[in-house]
Coordinates of C-alpha atoms in Angstrom, one line a residue:
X13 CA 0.0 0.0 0.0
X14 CA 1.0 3.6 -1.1
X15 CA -1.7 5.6 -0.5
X16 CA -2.2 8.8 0.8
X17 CA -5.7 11.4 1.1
X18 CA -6.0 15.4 1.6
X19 CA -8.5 16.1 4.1
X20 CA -9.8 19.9 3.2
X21 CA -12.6 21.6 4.7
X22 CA -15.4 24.0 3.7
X23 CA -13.8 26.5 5.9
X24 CA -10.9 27.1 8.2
X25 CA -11.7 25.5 11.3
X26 CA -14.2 23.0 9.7
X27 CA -12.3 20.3 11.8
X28 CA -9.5 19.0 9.4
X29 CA -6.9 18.8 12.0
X30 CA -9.3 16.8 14.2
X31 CA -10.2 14.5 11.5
X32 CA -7.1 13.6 9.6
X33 CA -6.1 12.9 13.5
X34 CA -8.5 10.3 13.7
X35 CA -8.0 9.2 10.3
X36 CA -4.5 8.7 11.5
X37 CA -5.4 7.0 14.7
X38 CA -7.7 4.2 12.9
X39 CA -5.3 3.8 10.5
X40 CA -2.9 2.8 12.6
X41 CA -4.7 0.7 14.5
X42 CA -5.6 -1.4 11.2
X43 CA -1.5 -1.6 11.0
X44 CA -1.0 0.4 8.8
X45 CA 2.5 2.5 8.9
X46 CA 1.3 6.0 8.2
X47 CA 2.5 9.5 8.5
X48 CA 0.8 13.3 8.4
X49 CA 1.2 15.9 6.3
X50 CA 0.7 19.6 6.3
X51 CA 2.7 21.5 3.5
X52 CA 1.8 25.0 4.9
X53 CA 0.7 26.0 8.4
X54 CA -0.1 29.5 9.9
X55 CA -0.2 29.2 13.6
X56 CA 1.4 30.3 16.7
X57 CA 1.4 27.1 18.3
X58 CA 4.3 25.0 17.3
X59 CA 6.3 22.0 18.4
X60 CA 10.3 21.2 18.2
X61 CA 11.4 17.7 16.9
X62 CA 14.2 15.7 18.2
X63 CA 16.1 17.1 15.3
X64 CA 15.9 20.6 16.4
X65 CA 13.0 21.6 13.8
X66 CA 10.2 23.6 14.4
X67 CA 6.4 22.5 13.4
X68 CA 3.0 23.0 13.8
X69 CA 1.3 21.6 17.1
X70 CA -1.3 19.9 15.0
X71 CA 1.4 18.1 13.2
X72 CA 3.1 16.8 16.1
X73 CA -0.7 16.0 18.0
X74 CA -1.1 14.0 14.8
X75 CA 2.2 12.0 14.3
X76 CA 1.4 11.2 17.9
X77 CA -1.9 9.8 16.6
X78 CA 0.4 7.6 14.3
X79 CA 2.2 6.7 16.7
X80 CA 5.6 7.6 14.9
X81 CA 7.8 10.7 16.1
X82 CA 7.0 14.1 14.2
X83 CA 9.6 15.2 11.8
X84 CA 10.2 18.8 9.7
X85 CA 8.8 16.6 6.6
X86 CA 5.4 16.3 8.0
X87 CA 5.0 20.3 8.0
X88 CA 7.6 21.6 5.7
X89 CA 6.2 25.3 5.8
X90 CA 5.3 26.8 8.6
X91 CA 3.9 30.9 9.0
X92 CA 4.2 32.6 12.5
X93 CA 2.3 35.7 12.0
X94 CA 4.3 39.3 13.4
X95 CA 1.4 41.2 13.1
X96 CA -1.4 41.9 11.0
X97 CA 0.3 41.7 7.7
X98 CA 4.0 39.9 8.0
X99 CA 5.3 36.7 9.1
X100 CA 8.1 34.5 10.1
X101 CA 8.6 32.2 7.7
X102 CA 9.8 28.2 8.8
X103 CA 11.1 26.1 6.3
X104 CA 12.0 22.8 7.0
X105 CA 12.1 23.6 10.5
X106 CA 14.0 26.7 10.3
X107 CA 13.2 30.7 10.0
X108 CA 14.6 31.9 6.6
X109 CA 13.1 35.5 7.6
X110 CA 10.4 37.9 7.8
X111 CA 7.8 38.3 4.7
X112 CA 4.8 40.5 4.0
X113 CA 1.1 38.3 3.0
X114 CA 1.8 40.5 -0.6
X115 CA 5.6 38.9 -0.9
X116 CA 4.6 35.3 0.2
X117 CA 1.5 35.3 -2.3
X118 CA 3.4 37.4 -5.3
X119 CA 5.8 34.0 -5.7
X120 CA 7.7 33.2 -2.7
X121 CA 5.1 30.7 -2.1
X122 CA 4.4 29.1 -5.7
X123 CA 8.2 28.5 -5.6
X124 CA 7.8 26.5 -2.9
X125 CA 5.5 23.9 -4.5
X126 CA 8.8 21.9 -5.1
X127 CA 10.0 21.7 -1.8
X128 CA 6.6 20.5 -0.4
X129 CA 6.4 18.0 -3.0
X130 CA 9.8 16.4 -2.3
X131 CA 8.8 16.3 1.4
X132 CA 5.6 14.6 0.7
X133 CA 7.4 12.0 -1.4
X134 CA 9.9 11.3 1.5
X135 CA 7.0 10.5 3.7
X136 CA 5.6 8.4 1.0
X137 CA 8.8 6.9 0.3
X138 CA 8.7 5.1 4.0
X139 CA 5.0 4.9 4.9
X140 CA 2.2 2.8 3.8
X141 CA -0.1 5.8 3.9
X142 CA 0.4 9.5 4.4
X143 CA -3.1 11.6 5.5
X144 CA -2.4 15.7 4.4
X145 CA -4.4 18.6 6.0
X146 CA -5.1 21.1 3.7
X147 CA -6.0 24.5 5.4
X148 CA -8.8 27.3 5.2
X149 CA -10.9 26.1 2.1
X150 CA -9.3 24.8 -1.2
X151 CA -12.0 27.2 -2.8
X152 CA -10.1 30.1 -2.1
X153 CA -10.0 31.1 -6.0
X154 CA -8.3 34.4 -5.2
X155 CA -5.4 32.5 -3.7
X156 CA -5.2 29.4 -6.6
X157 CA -2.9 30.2 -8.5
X158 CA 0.1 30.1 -6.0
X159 CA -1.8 27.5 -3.7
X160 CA 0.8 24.5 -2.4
X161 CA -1.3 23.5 0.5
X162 CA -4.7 22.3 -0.8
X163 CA -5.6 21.5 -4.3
X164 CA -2.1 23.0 -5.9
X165 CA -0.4 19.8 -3.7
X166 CA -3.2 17.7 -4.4
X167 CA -2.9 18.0 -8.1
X168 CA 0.5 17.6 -7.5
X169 CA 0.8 14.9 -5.9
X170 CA -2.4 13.2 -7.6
X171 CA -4.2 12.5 -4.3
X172 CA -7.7 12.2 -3.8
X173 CA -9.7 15.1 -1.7
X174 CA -12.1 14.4 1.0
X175 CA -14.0 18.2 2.2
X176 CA -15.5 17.9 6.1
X177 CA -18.3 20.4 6.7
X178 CA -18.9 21.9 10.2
X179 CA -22.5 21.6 9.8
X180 CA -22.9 22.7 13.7
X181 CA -22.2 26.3 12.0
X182 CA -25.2 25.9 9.2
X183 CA -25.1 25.9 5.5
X184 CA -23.1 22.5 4.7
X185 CA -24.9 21.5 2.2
X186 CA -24.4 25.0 0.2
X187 CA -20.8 24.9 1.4
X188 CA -19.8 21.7 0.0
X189 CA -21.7 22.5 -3.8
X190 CA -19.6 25.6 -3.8
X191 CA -16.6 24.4 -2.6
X192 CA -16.6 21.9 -5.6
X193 CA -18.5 24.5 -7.9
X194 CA -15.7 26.8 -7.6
X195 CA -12.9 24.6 -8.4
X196 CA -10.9 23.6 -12.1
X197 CA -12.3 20.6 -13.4
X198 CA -8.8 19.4 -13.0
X199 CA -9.5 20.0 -9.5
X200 CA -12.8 18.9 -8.9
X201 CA -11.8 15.2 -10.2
X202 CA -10.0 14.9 -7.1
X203 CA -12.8 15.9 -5.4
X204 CA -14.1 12.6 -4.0
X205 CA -16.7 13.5 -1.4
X206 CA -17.4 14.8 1.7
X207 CA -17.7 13.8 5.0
X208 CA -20.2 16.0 7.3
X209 CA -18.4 16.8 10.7
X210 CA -20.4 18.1 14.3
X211 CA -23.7 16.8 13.7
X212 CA -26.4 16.8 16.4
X213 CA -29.3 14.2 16.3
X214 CA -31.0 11.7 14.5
X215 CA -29.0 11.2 11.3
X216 CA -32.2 9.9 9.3
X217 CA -33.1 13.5 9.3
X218 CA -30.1 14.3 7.1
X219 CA -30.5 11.7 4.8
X220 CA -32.5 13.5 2.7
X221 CA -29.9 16.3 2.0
X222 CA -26.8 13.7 1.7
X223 CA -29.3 12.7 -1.4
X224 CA -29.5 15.1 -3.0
X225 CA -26.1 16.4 -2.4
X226 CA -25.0 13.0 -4.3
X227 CA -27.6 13.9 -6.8
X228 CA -26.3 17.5 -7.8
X229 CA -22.1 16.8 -7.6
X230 CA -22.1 12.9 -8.2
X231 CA -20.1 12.6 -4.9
X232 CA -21.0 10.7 -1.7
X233 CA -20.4 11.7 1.3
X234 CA -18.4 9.4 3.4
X235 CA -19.0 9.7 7.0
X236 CA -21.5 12.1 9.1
X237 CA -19.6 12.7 12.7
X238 CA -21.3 13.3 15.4
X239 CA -20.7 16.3 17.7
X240 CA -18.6 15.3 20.5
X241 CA -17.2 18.3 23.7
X242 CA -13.3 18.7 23.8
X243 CA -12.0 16.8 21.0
X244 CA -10.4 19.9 19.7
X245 CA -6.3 19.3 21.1
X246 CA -3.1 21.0 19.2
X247 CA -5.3 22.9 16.7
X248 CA -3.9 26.0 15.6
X249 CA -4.7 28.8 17.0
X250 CA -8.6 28.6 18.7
X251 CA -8.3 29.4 22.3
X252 CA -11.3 27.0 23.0
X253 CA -8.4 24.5 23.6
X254 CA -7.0 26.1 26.3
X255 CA -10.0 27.4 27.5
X256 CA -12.1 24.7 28.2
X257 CA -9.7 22.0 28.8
X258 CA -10.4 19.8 26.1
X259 CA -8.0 17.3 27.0
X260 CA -11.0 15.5 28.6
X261 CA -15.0 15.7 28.0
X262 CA -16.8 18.8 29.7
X263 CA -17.3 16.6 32.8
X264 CA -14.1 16.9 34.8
X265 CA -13.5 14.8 37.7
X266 CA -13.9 16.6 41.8
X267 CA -11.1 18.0 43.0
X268 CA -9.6 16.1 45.6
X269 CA -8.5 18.6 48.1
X270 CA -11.3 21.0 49.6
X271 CA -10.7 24.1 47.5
X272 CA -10.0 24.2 43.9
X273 CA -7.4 26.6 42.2
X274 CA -7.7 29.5 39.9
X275 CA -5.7 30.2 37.0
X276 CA -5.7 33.4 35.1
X277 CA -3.4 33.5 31.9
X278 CA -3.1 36.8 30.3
X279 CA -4.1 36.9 26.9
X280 CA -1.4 39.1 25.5
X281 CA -1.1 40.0 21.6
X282 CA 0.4 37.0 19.6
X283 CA 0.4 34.7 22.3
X284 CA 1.9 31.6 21.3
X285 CA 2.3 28.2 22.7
X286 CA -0.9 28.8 24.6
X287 CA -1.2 24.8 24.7
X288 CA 1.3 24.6 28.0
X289 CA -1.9 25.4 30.2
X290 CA -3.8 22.5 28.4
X291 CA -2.1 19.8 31.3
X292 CA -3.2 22.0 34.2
X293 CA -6.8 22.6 32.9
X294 CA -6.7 18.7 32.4
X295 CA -6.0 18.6 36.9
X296 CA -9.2 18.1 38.8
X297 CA -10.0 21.6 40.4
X298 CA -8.1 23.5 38.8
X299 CA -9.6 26.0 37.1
X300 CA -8.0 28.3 33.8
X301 CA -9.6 31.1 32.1
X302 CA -7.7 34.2 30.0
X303 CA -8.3 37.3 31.1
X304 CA -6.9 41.1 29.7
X305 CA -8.4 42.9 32.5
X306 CA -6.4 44.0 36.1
X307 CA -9.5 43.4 38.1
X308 CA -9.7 39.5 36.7
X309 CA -6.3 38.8 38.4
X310 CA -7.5 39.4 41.8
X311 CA -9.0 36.4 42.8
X312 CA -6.3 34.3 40.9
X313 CA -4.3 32.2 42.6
X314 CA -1.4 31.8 39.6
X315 CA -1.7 34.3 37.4
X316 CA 0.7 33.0 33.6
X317 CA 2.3 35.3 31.7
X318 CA 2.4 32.9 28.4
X319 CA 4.5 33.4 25.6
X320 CA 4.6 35.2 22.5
X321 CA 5.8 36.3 19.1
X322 CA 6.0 40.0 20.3
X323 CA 7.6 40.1 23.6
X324 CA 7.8 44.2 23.4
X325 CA 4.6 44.7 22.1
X326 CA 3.1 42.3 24.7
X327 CA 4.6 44.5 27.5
X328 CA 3.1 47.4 25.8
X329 CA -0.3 46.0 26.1
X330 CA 0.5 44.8 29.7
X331 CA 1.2 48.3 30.6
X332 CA -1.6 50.1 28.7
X333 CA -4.2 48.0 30.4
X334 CA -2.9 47.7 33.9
X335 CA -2.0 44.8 33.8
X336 CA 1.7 45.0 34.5
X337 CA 1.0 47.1 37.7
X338 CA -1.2 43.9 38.8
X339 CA 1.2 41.7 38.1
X340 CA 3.9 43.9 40.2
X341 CA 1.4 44.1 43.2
X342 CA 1.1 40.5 43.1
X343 CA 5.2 39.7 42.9
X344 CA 5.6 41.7 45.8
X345 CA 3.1 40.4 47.8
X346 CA 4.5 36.7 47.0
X347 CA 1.7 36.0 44.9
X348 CA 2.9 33.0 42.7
X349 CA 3.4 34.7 38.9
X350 CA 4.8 32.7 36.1
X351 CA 6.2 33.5 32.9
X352 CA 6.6 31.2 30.0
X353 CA 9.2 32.0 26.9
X354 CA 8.2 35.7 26.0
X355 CA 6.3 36.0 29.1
X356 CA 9.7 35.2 30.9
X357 CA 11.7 37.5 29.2
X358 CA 9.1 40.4 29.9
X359 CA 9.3 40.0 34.0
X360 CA 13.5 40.7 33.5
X361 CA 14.8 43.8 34.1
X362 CA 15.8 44.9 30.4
X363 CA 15.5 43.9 26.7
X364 CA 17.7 44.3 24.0
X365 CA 15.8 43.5 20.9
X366 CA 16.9 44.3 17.0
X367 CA 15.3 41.5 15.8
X368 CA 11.7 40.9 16.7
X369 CA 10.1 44.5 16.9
X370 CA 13.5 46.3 16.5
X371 CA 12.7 48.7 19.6
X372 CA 16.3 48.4 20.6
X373 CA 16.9 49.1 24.9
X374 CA 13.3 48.8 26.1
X375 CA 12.8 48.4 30.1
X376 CA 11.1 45.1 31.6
X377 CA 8.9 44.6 34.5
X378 CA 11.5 44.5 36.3
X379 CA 10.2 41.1 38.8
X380 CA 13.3 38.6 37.7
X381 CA 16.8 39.1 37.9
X382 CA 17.1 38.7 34.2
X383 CA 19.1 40.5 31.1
X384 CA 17.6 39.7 27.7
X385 CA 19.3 39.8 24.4
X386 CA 17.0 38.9 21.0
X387 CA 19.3 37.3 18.6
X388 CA 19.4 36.6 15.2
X389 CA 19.6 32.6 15.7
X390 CA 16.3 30.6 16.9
X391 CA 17.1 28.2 19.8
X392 CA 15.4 24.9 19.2
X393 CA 15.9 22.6 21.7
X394 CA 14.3 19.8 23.6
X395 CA 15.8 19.8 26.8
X396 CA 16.0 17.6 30.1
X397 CA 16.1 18.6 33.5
X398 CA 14.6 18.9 37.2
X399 CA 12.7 20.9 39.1
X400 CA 11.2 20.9 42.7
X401 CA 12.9 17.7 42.9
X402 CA 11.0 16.1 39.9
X403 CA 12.2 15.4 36.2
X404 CA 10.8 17.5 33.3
X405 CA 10.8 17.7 30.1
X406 CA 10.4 20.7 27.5
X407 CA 11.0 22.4 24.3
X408 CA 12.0 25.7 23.6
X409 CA 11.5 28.2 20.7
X410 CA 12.9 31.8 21.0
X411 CA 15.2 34.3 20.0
X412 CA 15.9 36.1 23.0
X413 CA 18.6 34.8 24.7
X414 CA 18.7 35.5 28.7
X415 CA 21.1 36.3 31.3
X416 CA 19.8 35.3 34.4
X417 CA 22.3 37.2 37.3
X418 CA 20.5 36.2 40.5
X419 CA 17.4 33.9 42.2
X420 CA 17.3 30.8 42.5
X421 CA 18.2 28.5 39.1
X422 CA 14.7 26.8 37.6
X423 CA 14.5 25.4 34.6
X424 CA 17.1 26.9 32.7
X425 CA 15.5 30.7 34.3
X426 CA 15.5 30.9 37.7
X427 CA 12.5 32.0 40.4
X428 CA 12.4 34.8 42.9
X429 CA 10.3 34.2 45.7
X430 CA 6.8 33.1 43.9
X431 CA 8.0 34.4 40.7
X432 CA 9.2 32.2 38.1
X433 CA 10.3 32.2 34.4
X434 CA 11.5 29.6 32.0
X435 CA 11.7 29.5 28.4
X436 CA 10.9 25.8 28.4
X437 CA 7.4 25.4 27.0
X438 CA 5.8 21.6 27.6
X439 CA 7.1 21.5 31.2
X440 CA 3.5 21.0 33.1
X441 CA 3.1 17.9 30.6
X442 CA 6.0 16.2 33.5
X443 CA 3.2 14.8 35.9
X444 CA 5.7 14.8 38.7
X445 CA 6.9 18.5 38.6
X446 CA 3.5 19.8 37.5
X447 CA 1.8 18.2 41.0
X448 CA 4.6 19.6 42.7
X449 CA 4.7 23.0 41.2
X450 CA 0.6 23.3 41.8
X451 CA 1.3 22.4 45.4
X452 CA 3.9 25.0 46.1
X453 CA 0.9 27.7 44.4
X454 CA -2.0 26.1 46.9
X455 CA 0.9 26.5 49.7
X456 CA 1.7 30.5 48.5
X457 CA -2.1 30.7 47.7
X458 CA -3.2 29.6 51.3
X459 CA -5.8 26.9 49.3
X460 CA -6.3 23.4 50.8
X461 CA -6.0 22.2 47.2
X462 CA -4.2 18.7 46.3
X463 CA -3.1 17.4 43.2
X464 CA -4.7 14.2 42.1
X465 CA -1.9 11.7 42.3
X466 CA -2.9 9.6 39.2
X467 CA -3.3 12.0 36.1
X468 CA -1.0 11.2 33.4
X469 CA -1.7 13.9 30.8
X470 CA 0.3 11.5 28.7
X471 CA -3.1 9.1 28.5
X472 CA -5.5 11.5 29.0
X473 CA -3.9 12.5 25.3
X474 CA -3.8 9.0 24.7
X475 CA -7.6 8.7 25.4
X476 CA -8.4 11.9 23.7
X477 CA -6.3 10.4 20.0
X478 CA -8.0 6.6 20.7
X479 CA -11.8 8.7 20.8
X480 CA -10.9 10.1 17.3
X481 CA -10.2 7.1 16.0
X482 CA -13.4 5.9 17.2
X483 CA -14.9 8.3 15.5
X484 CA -13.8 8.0 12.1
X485 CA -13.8 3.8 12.5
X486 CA -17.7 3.9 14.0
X487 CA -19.2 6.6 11.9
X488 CA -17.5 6.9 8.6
X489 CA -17.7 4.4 5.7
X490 CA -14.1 3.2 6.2
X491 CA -14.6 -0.1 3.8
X492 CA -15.4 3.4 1.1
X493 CA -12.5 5.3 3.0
X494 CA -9.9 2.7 3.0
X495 CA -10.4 2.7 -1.0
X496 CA -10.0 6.1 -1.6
X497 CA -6.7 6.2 0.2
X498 CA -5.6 3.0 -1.7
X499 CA -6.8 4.0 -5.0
X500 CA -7.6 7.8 -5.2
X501 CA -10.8 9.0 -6.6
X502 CA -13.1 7.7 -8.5
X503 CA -12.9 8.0 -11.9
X504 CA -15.6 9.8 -14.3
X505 CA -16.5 12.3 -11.3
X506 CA -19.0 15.1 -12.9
X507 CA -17.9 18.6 -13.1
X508 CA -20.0 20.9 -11.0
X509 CA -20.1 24.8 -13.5
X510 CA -19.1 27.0 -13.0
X511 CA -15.7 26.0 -12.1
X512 CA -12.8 28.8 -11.5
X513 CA -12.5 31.2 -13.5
X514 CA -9.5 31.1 -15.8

């Protein structure tokens, strides 16, 4: 077997991540060696590899879901946004520079068709099957012509198409005839079907629509998911993750102590990596929420300054909305604070930064003994340590580099009193040194909280990938699905006019 499948959506955030997931997951539990693909990704929230290469968090969620370890080949582009119209762009793992959405789109990004290709047929080269994620909708016609993530890889690559629908949001039917209305009939013969994603209630009621749906395109549709709570993990950039602790279903266990503990993380411009509070919201009783108001830090009892891809910018916004005065009051009256990557390097006492916002000497919050430096280099590590006694793991991604000149060493930063910073993002997935890191808050905090001693975020994410898989394998057509990856699309598939324009 050599088959492969693009799973594109009707819209951004139509559940393609969450689906090629549990593609991946059902797959694998059929034995089949397969890998995930994602030639272009704009998000915030990446992921390093062993080999020091930075990707999507979706990606690495996913190859987790195959069970195999992530690799630069399985997102070979990756776009951190800067602002509102410039981005970091990762190839291959590694920043080759800033570029404005004009640049990329005026033929930085057709030339890259080549290099996504080649890292496609590497994965194909040593897997039975590999599942791609397109992203946004492959009917963006105003964007076609220098596409290499959706139909301009599928083409490609000659893989067949399935579109998921969020038909939760309304319109699915509409949106899948003009998704494959608005394509090139070389386009639309990829176009297999569609599989209808988030529905609630009787499916008989649909069957109607799936009908006539077949009837107008010629396509079936290959699955209709039902809607499930917090199966969205690693997704790009939807702070419903975070939020709502979708690790696990809605229904979290009790806590076990007799208070619970309150978390406020502060939403600041660009945040990145926001996925590092996902393994405390997945504790019984504690309790995360973002906030960008002063007066919502006051009954917190950690208050996370997380990182970002504007460091200066984000202490800007801290200052202009109070914020940074809050979090002041709060350090010196040893209420626990902790900074994460750019949330670290904004509690030192100065920056130095030419490279991310070029604002040269800029003063910090002054909370952490702690000089930083932004430098031209990314680190990209994964490293090892301990911490409170308990080994942790991480992965970093920055380019500031700091000097830490006093407190008490942790984690590569170092902690004064109950404030902390670390550039290691990942480290509250260590189940160890995240129970004993919530006990010294509940201790600072004065709250008769205690850890539960058995979570394992480990397989509660194990869980989470094994319930996508379930998905796909009890309410998709996989004898249908199984085809299509083995043998592509069907052949003699109608075209739908218009079709793009020329």
């Amino acid at each position: 077997m050599n088959g492969g499948l693009l799973v594109a959506g009707t819209t951004s955030d139509a559940g393609k991540s969450v689906v090629t997931a549990g593609i991946c997951r059902w797959l694998v539990r059929q034995g089949v060696k397969v890998a995930p693909f994602k030639a272009q990704n704009m998000s915030l929230n990446s992921f390093v590899t062993r080999e020091g290469a930075e990707i999507g968090r979706a990606q690495a969620m996913q190859a987790q879901a195959c069970r195999v370890e992530p690799t630069a080949h399985m997102n070979p582009v990756l776009l951190k946004p800067g602002g509102e119209r410039s981005s970091q762009v990762v190839l291959l793992g590694r920043p080759v520079g800033e570029m404005s959405a004009r640049g990329y789109h005026g033929g930085r990004q057709e030339r890259l068709l080549g290099t996504v290709l080649d890292s496609l047929a590497e994965l194909r080269a040593s897997h039975d099957a590999v599942i791609c994620e397109g992203a946004g909708s492959p009917a963006e016609i105003n964007l076609r012509r220098t596409d290499i993530v959706n139909m301009g890889i599928a083409r490609g690559a000659g893989l067949p198409v399935l579109v998921v629908g969020d038909i939760d949001r309304g319109g699915v039917f509409a949106s899948f005839f003009g998704t494959v209305a608005l394509l090139a009939p070389e386009d639309q013969a990829l176009v297999a079907g569609f599989l209808v994603n988030k529905f609630r209630g009787d499916v008989s009621l649909l069957e109607p629509g799936l009908d006539m749906l077949h009837g107008l395109t010629g396509r079936r549709t290959y699955g209709v998911l039902p809607f499930r709570h917090g199966l969205g993990i690693d997704e790009e950039d939807g702070l419903r993750v975070s939020l709502r602790g979708t690790v696990r279903e809605s229904a979290v266990a009790p806590p076990v102590g007799e208070d619970v503990l309150r978390i406020a993380v502060c939403a600041v411009p660009l945040m990145s990596n926001f996925t590092d509070v996902d393994a405390l919201a997945a504790e019984p009783g504690v309790v995360v929420r973002f906030v960008d108001r002063p007066e919502e830090l006051a009954d917190a009892d950690l208050v996370i300054v997380p990182g970002t891809r504007g460091t200066v910018r984000a202490l800007e916004w801290l200052r202009e909305r109070g914020l940074a005065d809050a979090i002041a009051r709060r350090a010196a009256e040893q209420r626990p604070v902790l900074g994460i990557c750019g949330g670290f390097q904004l509690l030192g006492e100065h920056i130095e930064d030419d490279v991310e916002s070029r604002a040269g000497h800029v003063d910090g919050l002054g909370l952490l003994p702690v000089r930083v430096r932004f430098d031209r280099e990314k680190t990209l590590t994964r490293p090892v340590g301990e911490a409170l006694g308990e080994r942790v793991e991480g992965y970093e991604i920055h380019h500031g580099v700091a000097e830490v000149v006093a407190g008490e060493p942790f984690l590569d930063g170092c902690r004064v009193g109950q404030t902390w910073g670390t550039h290691w993002h990942g480290s509250l997935e260590s189940d160890g040194f995240r129970r004993a890191f919530l006990r010294e808050v509940a201790a600072a905090a004065g709250r008769r909280f205690v850890p539960t001693p058995d979570t394992s975020f480990a397989a509660l994410r194990e869980e989470q990938l094994d319930r996508l898989g379930d998905l796909i394998e009890h309410h998709a057509d996989t004898d249908a699905l199984w085809r299509l990856i083995e043998s592509g699309a069907p052949q003699g598939l109608p075209f739908i006019p218009p079709g793009a324009p020329a």
